[in-house]
PDB file of C-alpha atoms in Angstrom:
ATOM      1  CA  UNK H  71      17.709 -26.885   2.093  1.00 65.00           C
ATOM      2  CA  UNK H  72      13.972 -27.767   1.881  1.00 62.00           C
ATOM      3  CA  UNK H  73      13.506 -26.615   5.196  1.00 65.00           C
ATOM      4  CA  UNK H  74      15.171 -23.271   4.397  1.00 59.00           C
ATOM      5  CA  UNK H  75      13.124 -23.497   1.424  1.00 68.00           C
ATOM      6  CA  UNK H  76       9.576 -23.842   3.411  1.00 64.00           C
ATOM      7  CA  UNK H  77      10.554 -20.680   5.762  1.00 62.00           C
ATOM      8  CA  UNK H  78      11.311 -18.640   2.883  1.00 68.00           C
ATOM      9  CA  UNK H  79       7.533 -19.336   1.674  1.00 71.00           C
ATOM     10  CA  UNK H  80       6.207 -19.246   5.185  1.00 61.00           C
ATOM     11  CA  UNK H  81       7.720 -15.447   5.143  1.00 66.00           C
ATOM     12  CA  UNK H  82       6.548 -14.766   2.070  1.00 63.00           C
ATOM     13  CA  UNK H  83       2.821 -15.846   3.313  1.00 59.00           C
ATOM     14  CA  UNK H  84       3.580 -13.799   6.358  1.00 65.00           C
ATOM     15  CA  UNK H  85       4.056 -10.430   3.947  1.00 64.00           C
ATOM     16  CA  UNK H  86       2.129 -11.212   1.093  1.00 69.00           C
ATOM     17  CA  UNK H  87       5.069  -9.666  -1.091  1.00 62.00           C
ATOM     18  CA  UNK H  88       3.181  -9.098  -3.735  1.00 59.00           C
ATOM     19  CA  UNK H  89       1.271  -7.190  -2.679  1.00 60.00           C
ATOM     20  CA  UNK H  90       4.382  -4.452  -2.763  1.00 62.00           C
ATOM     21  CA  UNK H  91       2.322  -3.970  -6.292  1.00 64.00           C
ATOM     22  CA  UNK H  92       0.294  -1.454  -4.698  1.00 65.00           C
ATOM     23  CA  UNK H  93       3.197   0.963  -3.291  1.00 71.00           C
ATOM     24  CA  UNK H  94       6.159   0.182  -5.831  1.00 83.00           C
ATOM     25  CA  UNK H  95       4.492   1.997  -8.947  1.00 90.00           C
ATOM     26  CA  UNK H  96       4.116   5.178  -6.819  1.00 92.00           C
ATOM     27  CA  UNK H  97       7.440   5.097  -5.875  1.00 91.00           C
ATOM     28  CA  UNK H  98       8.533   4.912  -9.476  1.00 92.00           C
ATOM     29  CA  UNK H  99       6.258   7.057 -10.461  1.00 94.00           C
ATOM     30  CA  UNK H 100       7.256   9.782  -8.161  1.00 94.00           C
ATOM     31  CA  UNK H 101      11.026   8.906  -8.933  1.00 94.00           C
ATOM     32  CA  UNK H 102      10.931   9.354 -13.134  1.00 94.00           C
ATOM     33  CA  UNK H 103       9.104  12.844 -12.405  1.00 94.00           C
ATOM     34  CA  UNK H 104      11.688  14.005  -9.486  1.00 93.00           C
ATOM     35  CA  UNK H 105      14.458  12.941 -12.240  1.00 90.00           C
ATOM     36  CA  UNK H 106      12.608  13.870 -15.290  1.00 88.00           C
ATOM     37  CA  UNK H 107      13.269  10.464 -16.483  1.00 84.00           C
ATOM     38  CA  UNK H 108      15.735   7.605 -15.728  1.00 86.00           C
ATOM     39  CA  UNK H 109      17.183   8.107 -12.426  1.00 88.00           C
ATOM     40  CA  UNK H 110      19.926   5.544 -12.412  1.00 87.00           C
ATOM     41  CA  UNK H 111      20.507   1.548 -11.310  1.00 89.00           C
ATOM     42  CA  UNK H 112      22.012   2.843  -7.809  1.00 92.00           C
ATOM     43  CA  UNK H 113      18.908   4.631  -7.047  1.00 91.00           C
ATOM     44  CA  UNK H 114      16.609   1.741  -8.360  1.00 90.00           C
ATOM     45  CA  UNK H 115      18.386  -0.582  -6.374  1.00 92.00           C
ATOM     46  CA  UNK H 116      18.122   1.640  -3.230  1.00 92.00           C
ATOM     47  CA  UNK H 117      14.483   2.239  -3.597  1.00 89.00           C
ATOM     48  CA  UNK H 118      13.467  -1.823  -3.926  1.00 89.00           C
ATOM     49  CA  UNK H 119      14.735  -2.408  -0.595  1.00 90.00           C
ATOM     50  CA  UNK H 120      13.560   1.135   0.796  1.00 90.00           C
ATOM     51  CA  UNK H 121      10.032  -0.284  -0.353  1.00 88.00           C
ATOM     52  CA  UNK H 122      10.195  -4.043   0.282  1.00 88.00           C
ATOM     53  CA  UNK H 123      11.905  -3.371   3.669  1.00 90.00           C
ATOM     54  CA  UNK H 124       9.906  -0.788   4.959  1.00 89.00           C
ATOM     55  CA  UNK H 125       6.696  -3.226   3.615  1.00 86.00           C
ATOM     56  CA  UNK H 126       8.212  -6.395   5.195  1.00 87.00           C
ATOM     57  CA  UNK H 127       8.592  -4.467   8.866  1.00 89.00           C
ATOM     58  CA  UNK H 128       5.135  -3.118   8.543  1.00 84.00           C
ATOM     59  CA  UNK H 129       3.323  -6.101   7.443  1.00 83.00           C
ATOM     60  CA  UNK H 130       5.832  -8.276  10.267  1.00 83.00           C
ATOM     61  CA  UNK H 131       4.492  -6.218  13.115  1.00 84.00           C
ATOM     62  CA  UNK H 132       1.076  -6.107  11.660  1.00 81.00           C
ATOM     63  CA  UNK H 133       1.092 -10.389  11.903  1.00 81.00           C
ATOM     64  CA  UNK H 134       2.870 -10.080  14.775  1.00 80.00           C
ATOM     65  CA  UNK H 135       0.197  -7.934  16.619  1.00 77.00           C
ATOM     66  CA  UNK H 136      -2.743  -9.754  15.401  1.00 73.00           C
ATOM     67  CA  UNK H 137      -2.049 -13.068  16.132  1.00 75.00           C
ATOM     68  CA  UNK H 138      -4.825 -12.827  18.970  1.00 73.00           C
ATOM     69  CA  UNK H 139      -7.174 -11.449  16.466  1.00 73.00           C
ATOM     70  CA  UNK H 140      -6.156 -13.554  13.176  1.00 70.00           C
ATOM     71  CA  UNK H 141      -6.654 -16.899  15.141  1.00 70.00           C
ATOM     72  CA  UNK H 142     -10.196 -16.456  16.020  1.00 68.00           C
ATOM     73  CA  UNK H 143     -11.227 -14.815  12.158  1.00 71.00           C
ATOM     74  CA  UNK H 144     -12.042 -18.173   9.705  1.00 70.00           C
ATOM     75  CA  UNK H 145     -10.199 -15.972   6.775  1.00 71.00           C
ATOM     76  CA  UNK H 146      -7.493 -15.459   9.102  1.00 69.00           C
ATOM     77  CA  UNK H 147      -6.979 -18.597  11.166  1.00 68.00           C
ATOM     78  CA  UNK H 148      -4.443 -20.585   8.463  1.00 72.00           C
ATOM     79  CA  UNK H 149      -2.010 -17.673   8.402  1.00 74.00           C
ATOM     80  CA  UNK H 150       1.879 -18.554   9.293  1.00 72.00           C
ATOM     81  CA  UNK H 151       1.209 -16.168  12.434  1.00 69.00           C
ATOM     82  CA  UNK H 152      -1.362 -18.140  14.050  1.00 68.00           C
ATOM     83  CA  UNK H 153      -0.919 -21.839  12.492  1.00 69.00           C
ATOM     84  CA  UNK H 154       2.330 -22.510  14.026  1.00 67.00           C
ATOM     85  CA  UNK H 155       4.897 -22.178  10.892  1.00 74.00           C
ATOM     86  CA  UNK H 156       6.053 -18.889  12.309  1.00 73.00           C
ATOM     87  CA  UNK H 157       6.375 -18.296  16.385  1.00 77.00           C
ATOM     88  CA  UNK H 158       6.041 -15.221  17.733  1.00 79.00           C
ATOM     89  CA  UNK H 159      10.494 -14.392  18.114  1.00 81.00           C
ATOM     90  CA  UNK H 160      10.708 -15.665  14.400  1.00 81.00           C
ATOM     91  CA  UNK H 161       8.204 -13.019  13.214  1.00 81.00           C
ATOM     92  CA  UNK H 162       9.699  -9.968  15.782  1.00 86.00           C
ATOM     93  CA  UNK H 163      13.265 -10.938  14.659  1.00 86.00           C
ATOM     94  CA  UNK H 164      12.237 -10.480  10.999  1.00 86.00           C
ATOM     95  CA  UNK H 165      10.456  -7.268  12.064  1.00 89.00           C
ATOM     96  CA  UNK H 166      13.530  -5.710  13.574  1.00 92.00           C
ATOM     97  CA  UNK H 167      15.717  -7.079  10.884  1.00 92.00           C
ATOM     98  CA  UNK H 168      14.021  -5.274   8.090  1.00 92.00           C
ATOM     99  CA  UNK H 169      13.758  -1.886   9.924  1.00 94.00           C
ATOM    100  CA  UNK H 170      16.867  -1.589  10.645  1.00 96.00           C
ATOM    101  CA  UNK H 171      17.361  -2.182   6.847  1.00 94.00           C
ATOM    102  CA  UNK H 172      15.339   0.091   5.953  1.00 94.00           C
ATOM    103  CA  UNK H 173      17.052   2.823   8.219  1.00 95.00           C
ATOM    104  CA  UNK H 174      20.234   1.706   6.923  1.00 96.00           C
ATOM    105  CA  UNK H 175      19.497   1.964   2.653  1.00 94.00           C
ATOM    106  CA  UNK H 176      17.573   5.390   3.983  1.00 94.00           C
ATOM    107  CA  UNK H 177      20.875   6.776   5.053  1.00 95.00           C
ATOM    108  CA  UNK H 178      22.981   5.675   1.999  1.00 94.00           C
ATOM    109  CA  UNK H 179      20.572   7.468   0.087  1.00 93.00           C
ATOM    110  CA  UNK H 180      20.500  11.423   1.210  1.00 93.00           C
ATOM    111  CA  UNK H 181      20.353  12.906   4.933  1.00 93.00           C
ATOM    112  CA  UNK H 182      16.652  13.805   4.897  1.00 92.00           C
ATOM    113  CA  UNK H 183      15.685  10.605   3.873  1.00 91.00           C
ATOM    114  CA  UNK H 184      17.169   9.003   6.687  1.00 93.00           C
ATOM    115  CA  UNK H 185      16.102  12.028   9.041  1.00 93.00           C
ATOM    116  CA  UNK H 186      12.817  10.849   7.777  1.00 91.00           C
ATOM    117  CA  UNK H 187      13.194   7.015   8.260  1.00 92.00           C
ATOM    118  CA  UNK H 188      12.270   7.262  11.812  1.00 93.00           C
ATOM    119  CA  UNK H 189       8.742   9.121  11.538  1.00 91.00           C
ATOM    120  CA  UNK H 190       7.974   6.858   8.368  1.00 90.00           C
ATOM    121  CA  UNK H 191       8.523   3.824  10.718  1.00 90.00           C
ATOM    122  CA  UNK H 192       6.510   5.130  13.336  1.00 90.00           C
ATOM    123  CA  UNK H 193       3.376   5.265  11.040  1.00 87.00           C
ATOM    124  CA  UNK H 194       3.853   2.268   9.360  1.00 87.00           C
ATOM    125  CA  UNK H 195       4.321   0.419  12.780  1.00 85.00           C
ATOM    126  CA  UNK H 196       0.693   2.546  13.972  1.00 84.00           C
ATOM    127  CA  UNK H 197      -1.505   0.998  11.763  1.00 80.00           C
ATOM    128  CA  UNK H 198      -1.013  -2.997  13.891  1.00 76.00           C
ATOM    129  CA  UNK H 199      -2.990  -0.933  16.822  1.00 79.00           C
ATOM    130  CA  UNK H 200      -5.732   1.840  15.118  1.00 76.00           C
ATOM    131  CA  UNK H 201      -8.290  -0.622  14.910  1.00 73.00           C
ATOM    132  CA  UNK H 202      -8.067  -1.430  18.372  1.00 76.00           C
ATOM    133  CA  UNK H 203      -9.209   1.710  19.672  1.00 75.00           C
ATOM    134  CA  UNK H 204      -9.816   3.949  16.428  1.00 73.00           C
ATOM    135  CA  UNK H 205     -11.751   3.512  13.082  1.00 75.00           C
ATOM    136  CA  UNK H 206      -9.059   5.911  11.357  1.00 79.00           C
ATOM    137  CA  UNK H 207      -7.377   2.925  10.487  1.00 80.00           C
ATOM    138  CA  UNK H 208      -8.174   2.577   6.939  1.00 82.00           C
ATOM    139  CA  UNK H 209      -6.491   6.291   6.474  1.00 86.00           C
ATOM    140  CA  UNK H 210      -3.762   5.127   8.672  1.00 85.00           C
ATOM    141  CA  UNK H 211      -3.273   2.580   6.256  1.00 85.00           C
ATOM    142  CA  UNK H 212      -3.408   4.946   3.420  1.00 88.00           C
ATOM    143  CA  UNK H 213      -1.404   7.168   4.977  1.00 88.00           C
ATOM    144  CA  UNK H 214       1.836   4.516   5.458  1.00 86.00           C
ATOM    145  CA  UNK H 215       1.440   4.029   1.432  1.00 87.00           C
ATOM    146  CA  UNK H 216       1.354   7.508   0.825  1.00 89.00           C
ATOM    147  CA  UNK H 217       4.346   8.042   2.228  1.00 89.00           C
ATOM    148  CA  UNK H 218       5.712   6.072  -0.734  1.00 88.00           C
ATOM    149  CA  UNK H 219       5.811   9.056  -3.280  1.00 92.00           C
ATOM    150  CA  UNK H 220       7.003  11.403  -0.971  1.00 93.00           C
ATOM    151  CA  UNK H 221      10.439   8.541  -0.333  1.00 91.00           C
ATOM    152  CA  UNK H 222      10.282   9.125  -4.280  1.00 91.00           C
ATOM    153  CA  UNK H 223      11.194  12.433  -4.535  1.00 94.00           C
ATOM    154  CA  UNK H 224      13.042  12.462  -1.399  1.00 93.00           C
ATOM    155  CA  UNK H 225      15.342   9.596  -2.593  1.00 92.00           C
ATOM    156  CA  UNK H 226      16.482  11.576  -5.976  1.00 93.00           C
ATOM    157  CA  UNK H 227      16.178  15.319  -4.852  1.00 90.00           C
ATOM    158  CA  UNK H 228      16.304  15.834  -1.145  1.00 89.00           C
ATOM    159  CA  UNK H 229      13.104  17.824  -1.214  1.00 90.00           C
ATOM    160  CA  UNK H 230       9.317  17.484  -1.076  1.00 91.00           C
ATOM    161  CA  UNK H 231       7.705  19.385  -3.802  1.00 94.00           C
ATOM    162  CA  UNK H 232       4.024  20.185  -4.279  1.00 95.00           C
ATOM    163  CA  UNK H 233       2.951  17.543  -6.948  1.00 96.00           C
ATOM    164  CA  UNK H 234       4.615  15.068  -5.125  1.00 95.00           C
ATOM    165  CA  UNK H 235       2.139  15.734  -2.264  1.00 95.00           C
ATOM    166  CA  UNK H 236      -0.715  15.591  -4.382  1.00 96.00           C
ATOM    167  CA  UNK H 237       0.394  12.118  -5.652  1.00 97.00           C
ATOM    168  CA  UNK H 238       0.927  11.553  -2.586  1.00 95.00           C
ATOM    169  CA  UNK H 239      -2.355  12.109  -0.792  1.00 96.00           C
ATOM    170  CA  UNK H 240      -3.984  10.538  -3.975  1.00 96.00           C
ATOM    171  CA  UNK H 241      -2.466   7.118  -3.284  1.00 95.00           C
ATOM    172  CA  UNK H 242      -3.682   7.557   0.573  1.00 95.00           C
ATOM    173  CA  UNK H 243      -7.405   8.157  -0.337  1.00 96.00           C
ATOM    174  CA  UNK H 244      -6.922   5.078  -3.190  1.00 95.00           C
ATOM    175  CA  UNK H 245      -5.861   2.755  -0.248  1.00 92.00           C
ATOM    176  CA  UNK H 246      -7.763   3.911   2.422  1.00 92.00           C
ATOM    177  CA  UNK H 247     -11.094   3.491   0.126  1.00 92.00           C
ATOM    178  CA  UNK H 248      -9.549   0.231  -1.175  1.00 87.00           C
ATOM    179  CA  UNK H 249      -9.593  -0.639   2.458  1.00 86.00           C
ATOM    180  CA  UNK H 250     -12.969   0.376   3.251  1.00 90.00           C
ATOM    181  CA  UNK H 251     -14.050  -2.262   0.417  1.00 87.00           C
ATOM    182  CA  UNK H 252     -11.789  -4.811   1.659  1.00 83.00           C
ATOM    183  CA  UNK H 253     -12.710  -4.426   5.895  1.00 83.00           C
ATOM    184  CA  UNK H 254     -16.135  -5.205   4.192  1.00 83.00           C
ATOM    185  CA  UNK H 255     -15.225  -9.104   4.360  1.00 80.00           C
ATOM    186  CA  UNK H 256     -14.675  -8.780   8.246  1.00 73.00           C
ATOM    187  CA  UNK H 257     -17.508  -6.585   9.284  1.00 77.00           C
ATOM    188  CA  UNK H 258     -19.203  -9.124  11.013  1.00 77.00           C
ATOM    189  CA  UNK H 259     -16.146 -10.431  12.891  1.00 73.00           C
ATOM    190  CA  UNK H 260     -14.937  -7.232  13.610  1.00 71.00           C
ATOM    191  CA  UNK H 261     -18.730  -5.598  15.354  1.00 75.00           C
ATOM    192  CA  UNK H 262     -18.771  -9.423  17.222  1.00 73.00           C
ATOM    193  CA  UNK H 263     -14.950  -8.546  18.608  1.00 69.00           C
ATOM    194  CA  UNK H 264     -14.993  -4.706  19.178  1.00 72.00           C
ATOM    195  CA  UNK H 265     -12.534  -3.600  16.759  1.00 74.00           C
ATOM    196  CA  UNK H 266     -13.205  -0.323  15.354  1.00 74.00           C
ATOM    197  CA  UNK H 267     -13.667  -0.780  11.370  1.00 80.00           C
ATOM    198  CA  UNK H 268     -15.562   1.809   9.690  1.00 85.00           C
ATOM    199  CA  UNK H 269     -17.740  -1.189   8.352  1.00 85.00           C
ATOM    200  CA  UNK H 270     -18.330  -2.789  11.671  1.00 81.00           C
ATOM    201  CA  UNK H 271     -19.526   1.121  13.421  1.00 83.00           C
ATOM    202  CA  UNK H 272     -21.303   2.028  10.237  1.00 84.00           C
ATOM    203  CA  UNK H 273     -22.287  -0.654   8.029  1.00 84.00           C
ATOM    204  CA  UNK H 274     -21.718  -1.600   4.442  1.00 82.00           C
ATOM    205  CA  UNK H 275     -23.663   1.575   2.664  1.00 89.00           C
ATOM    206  CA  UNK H 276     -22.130   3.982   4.649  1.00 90.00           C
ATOM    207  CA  UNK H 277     -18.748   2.245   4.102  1.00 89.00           C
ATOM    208  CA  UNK H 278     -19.345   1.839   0.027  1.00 91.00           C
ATOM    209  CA  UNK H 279     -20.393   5.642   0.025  1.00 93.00           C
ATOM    210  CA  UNK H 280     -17.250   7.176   2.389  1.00 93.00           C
ATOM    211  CA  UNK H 281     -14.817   4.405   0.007  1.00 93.00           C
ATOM    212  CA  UNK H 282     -16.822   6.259  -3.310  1.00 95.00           C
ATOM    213  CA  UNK H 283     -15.692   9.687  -1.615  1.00 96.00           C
ATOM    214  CA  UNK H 284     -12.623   8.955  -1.107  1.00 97.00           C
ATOM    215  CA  UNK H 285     -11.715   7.492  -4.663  1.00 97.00           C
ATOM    216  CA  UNK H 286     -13.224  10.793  -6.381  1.00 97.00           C
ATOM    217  CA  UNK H 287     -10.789  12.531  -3.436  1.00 97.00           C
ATOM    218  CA  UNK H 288      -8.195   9.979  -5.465  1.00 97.00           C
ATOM    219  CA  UNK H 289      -8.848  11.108  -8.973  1.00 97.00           C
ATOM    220  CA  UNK H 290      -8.785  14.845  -7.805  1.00 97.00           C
ATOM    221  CA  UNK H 291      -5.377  14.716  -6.591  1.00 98.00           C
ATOM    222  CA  UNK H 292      -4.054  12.554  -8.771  1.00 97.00           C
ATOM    223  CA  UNK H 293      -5.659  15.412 -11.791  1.00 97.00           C
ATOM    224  CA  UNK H 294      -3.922  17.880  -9.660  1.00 97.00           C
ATOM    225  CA  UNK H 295      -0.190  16.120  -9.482  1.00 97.00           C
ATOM    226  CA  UNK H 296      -0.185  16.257 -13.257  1.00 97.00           C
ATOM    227  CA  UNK H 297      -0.907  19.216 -13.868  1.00 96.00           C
ATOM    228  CA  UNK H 298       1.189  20.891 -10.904  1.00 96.00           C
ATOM    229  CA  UNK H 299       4.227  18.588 -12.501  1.00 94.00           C
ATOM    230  CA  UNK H 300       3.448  20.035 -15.792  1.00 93.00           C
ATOM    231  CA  UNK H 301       2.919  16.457 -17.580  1.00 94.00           C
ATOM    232  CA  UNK H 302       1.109  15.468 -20.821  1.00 92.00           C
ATOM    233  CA  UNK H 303      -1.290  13.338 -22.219  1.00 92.00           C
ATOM    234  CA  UNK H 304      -0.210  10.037 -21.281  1.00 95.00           C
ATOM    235  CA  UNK H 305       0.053  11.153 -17.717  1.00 95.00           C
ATOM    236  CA  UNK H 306      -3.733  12.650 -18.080  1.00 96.00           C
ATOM    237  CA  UNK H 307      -4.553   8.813 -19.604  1.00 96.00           C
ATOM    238  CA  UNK H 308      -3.350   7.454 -16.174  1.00 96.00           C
ATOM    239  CA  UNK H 309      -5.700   9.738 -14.755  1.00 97.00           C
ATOM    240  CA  UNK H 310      -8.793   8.710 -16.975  1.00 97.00           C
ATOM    241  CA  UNK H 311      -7.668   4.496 -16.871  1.00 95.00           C
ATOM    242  CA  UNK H 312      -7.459   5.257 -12.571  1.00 95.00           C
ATOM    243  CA  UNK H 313     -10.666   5.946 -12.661  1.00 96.00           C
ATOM    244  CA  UNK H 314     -12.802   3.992 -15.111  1.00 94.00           C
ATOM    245  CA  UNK H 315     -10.669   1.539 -12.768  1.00 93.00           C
ATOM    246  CA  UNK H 316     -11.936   2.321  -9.503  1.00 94.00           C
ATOM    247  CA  UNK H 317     -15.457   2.758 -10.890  1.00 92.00           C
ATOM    248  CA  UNK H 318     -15.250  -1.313 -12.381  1.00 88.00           C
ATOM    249  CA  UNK H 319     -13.685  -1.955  -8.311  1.00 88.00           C
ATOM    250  CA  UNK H 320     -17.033  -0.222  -6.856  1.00 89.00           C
ATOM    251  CA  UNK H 321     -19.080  -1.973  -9.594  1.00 87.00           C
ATOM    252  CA  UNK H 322     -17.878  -5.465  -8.694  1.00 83.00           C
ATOM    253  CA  UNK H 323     -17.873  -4.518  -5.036  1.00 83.00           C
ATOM    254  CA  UNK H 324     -21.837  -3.892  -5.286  1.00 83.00           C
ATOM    255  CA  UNK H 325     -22.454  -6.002  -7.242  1.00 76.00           C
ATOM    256  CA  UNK H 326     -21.309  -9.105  -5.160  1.00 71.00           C
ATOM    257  CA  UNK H 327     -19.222  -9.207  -2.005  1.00 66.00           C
ATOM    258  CA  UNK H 328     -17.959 -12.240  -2.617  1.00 61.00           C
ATOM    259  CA  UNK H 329     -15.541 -10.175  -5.626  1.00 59.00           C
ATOM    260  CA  UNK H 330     -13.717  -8.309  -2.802  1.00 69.00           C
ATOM    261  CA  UNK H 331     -10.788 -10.020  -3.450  1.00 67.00           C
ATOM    262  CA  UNK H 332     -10.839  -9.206  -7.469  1.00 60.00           C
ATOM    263  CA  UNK H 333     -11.776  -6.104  -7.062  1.00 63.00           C
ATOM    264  CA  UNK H 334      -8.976  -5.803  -4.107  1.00 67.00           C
ATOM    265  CA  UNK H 335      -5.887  -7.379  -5.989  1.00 71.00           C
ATOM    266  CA  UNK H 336      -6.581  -7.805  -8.959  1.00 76.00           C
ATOM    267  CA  UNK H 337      -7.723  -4.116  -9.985  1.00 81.00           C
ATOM    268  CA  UNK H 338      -5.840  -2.285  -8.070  1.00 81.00           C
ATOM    269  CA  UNK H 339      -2.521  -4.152  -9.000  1.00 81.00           C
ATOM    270  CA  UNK H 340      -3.463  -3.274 -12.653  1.00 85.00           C
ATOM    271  CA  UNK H 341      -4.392   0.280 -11.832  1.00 91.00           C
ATOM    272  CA  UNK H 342      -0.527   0.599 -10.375  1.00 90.00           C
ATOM    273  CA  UNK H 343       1.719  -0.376 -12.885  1.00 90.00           C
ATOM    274  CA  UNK H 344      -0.407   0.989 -15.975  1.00 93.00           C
ATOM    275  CA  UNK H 345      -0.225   4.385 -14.046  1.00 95.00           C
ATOM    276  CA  UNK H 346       3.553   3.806 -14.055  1.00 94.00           C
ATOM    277  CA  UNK H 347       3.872   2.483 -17.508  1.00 94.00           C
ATOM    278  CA  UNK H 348       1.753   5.713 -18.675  1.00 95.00           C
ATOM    279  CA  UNK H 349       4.279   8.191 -16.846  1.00 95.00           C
ATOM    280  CA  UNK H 350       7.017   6.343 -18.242  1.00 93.00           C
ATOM    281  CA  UNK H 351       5.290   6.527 -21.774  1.00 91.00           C
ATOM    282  CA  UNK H 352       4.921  10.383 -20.606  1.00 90.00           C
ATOM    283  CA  UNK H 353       8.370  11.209 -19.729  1.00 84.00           C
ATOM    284  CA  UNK H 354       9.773   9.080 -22.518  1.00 74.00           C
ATOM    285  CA  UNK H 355       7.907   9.537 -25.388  1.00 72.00           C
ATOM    286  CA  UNK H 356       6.850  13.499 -24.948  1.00 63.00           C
TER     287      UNK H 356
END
């Protein structure tokens, strides 16, 4: 049992599950509006493993790709991936095993969603290569969390409808400047190795002024889903806490590098589920 035990937290290493913080609130989020309010258990249910699967396959072929990369990085190097907990058919099984979950909760929800499992895959699985050969990575990233609003609204209507798109590309200009910050840790590593970080091609101003750009982008589009959805103050407080948010993550950020991983988790996971506490308060209460 205590072996069974020690996998289970290897795994959980592997995926960093909670990190799911960062794409289950959008979900949510996208859900309560789609339904204009509670949406039911079955769909709840449905959309925790739609999220933790599709976050467990990505992440899996993420470590499973970069265990070349992750054993030469000193952050990296005492990772399950690299260190010998996990071997390399442990980590693809687990991979395969949660797409195919994913796929399978897709179609017990609605046709187009699992018409749309496929393509959603294929992103999420792009982002283990970008920085091998492109610096679009960081919005590839942002991209494969975006996608999480749009499975929202998908999951309880069968449609995608303008405000969900503007939630949507809100959350991929929040990761992929979230990203930018974060890359900031390897840029070093990455310009001694050849991988194409935005960081590593054009240094740490450039990359604090493109992640700056794309937050505003953030707060834009995340103005613009509430008032395409037609919601009310509380949602507009989301708005305002977002970004006095993202302007303490930029503040830390430049103010010492070493706060990357603050700024990374810890703000950002707040930022998430106050935005979804707010919509709830929004749909709820008004």
């Amino acid at each position: 049992m205590k072996r069974y035990i020690s996998k289970l937290r290897d795994f959980n290493e592997l995926v960093m599950f909670e990190h799911s913080i960062f794409s289950l609130p959008f979900i949510f989020i996208a859900m309560i509006v789609a339904a204009d309010g509670w949406f039911g258990f079955w769909l709840l249910i449905l959309g925790v493993f739609a999220a933790v699967s599709a976050r467990n396959f990505a992440m899996g072929l993420n470590r499973f790709a970069d265990r070349d990369i992750d054993a030469l990085n000193p952050r990296t190097a005492s990772r399950p991936n690299v260190d010998g907990r996990l071997d390399a058919s442990s980590i693809m099984i687990f991979t395969v095993v949660n797409a195919l979950v994913f796929v399978a909760v897709a179609y017990m929800i609605n046709p187009l969603a699992f018409a749309l499992s496929f393509p959603i895959l294929g992103v999420l699985g792009s982002y283990s290569y970008f920085k091998r050969f492109s610096s679009l990575a960081h919005i590839v990233l942002g991209l494969s969390l975006g996608l999480a609003p749009i499975a929202g609204v998908v999951a309880v209507s069968a449609e995608i409808t303008p405000w969900s798109v503007m939630l949507s590309l809100g959350v991929i200009f929040w990761v992929a400047g979230f990203d930018l910050l974060y890359s900031l840790q390897d840029m070093e590593f990455d310009k001694e190795k050849g991988l194409h970080s935005i960081p590593s091609m054009y240094g740490s101003e450039a990359t604090l002024l493109l992640s700056s750009l794309f937050h505003i982008l953030t707060i834009i589009f995340w103005a613009l889903f509430v008032w395409v959805a037609e919601l009310n103050f509380f949602a507009y407080l989301a708005v305002l806490f977002s970004t006095v948010m993202l302007g303490y993550e930029h503040y830390l950020v430049r103010k010492d590098f070493t706060k990357i991983d603050r700024a990374f988790f810890t703000v950002n996971g707040y930022l998430g589920v106050v935005f979804f506490f707010l919509i709830i308060f929004d749909k709820v209460l008004l």
